[in-house]
Amino acid sequence: MDRVPRIVVGVDGSPSSQAALRWAVRYAGLVGGKVEAVSAWEVPGMASWSAPAVDTDFDEAQAERGLVEEVRAVLGEEGSSLVHERLVRGNAAEVLVDSAEGTEMLVVGSRGHGGFHRALLGSVSQQVAQHAPCPVTIIRTDAPAE
């Protein structure tokens, strides 16, 4: 039985993750694979010993719709039909590493929405590069387009 290669791509709304999504779909077309766009959400305070983790403003259904809309905006109607979207609760790096189990490749943007603008890699891309159970492709937004 032939197994269809699965490509997981991290999506967070940043230009870098949008470039990663476009790259993952092109790659999947070359290898006859399928793309799974994964977005993670985490309640502030979940990973610390501070106050109880509560986020009364978060709407999971709205976030799922936002992920689907983002994929459609980046790829168009036809391109988005090639992608399965999945919203997962948890730390972004951990969610992506877990989602990459048994995949052909994990694709992420070099920089997401966080942190230090001078860093070459974002913390999530650096963590997945070190811990993913499969090859990782990190896409830079300043890289020349195909």
C-alpha atoms as one frame of an Amber mdcrd trajectory, in Angstrom:
protein
   0.000   0.000   0.000   1.428   3.371  -1.019   1.351   5.998   1.681   0.603
   9.599   0.695   3.332  11.888   2.096   1.990  14.245   4.735   3.500  17.713
   5.072   2.754  19.725   8.219   3.093  23.497   8.096   2.880  25.873  11.043
   0.542  28.811  10.466   0.341  31.838  12.763  -0.713  34.689  10.497   2.783
  36.105  10.076   4.233  36.815   6.619   6.829  34.138   7.305   4.213  31.464
   8.005   2.254  32.508   4.914   5.399  31.984   2.812   5.848  28.596   4.521
   2.267  27.643   3.647   2.781  28.502  -0.035   6.068  26.541  -0.061   4.471
  23.499   1.608   1.682  23.364  -0.980   4.189  23.598  -3.853   6.298  20.846
  -2.280   3.251  18.628  -1.704   2.409  19.004  -5.393   5.886  17.775  -6.326
   5.792  14.698  -4.080   2.081  13.880  -4.389   1.515  14.731  -0.756  -1.148
  16.336   1.360  -0.743  19.434   3.519  -1.907  19.906   7.074  -1.856  23.531
   8.266  -1.497  23.551  12.043  -2.046  26.549  14.256  -1.567  26.450  18.018
  -3.230  28.506  20.702  -2.357  28.748  24.334  -4.057  30.469  27.236  -1.725
  33.095  28.748  -0.344  31.901  32.067  -0.763  28.184  31.281   2.961  27.493
  31.342   3.763  29.506  34.443   3.028  29.446  38.139   1.238  32.778  38.064
  -2.476  33.363  38.359  -4.950  30.758  37.115  -5.008  30.474  33.339  -8.184
  32.107  32.103  -8.843  33.781  28.793 -12.445  34.867  28.579 -11.861  36.554
  25.198 -10.681  33.463  23.315 -13.254  31.910  20.987 -12.004  28.583  19.610
 -14.656  28.390  16.867 -13.751  31.891  15.726 -10.040  30.969  15.750 -10.768
  27.885  13.615 -12.693  30.040  11.121  -9.798  32.505  11.129  -7.337  29.726
  10.273  -9.511  28.522   7.386  -9.907  32.113   6.135  -6.167  32.737   6.356
  -5.370  29.615   4.327  -7.948  30.698   1.738  -6.544  34.249   1.611  -2.972
  32.995   1.102  -3.699  30.195  -1.376  -6.985  31.158  -3.018 -10.032  28.933
  -3.242  -8.405  26.226  -5.371  -5.170  26.081  -3.381  -6.941  26.006  -0.037
  -8.894  22.919  -1.104  -5.573  21.027  -0.970  -5.035  21.860   2.713  -6.519
  20.420   5.897  -6.563  23.008   8.706  -6.142  22.050  12.355  -6.221  24.283
  15.430  -4.568  22.729  18.484  -4.366  23.969  22.056  -0.836  24.054  23.425
   2.633  25.506  23.089   3.321  26.160  19.397   6.664  24.344  19.222   5.348
  21.307  21.109   2.173  21.166  19.008   4.179  21.285  15.765   6.702  18.655
  16.901   3.861  16.350  17.998   1.948  16.980  14.756   5.057  16.140  12.711
   5.208  12.573  13.994   5.212  10.248  10.968   5.304  13.065   8.409   7.433
  13.620   5.329   8.355  17.140   6.413   7.580  19.958   8.828   7.585  23.448
   7.300   7.718  26.637   9.364   8.458  30.273   8.782  11.722  31.635  10.107
   9.956  34.211  12.272   6.487  34.323  13.722   4.679  37.042  15.628   6.896
  36.997  18.691   9.939  38.522  20.034  13.206  39.842  18.881  13.213  41.327
  15.395  16.970  40.968  14.977  16.990  37.230  15.624  17.679  35.077  12.574
  15.251  32.405  13.747  12.175  32.702  15.893  12.023  30.608  19.036   9.428
  28.219  17.569  11.381  27.561  14.368  14.540  27.015  16.386  12.816  24.573
  18.753  11.181  22.537  15.986  14.473  22.373  14.080  16.064  20.815  17.145
  13.263  18.453  18.196  11.143  17.472  15.179  10.966  13.752  14.335  11.260
  14.490  10.599  13.091  16.835   8.220  12.320  20.518   8.816  12.250  23.271
   6.211  12.444  26.835   7.503  11.204  29.463   5.064  12.494  33.034   5.157
  10.262  35.793   3.857  13.221  37.656   2.400  14.272  34.633   0.353  13.793
  35.033  -3.419  10.427  33.755  -4.677  10.243  30.886  -7.128
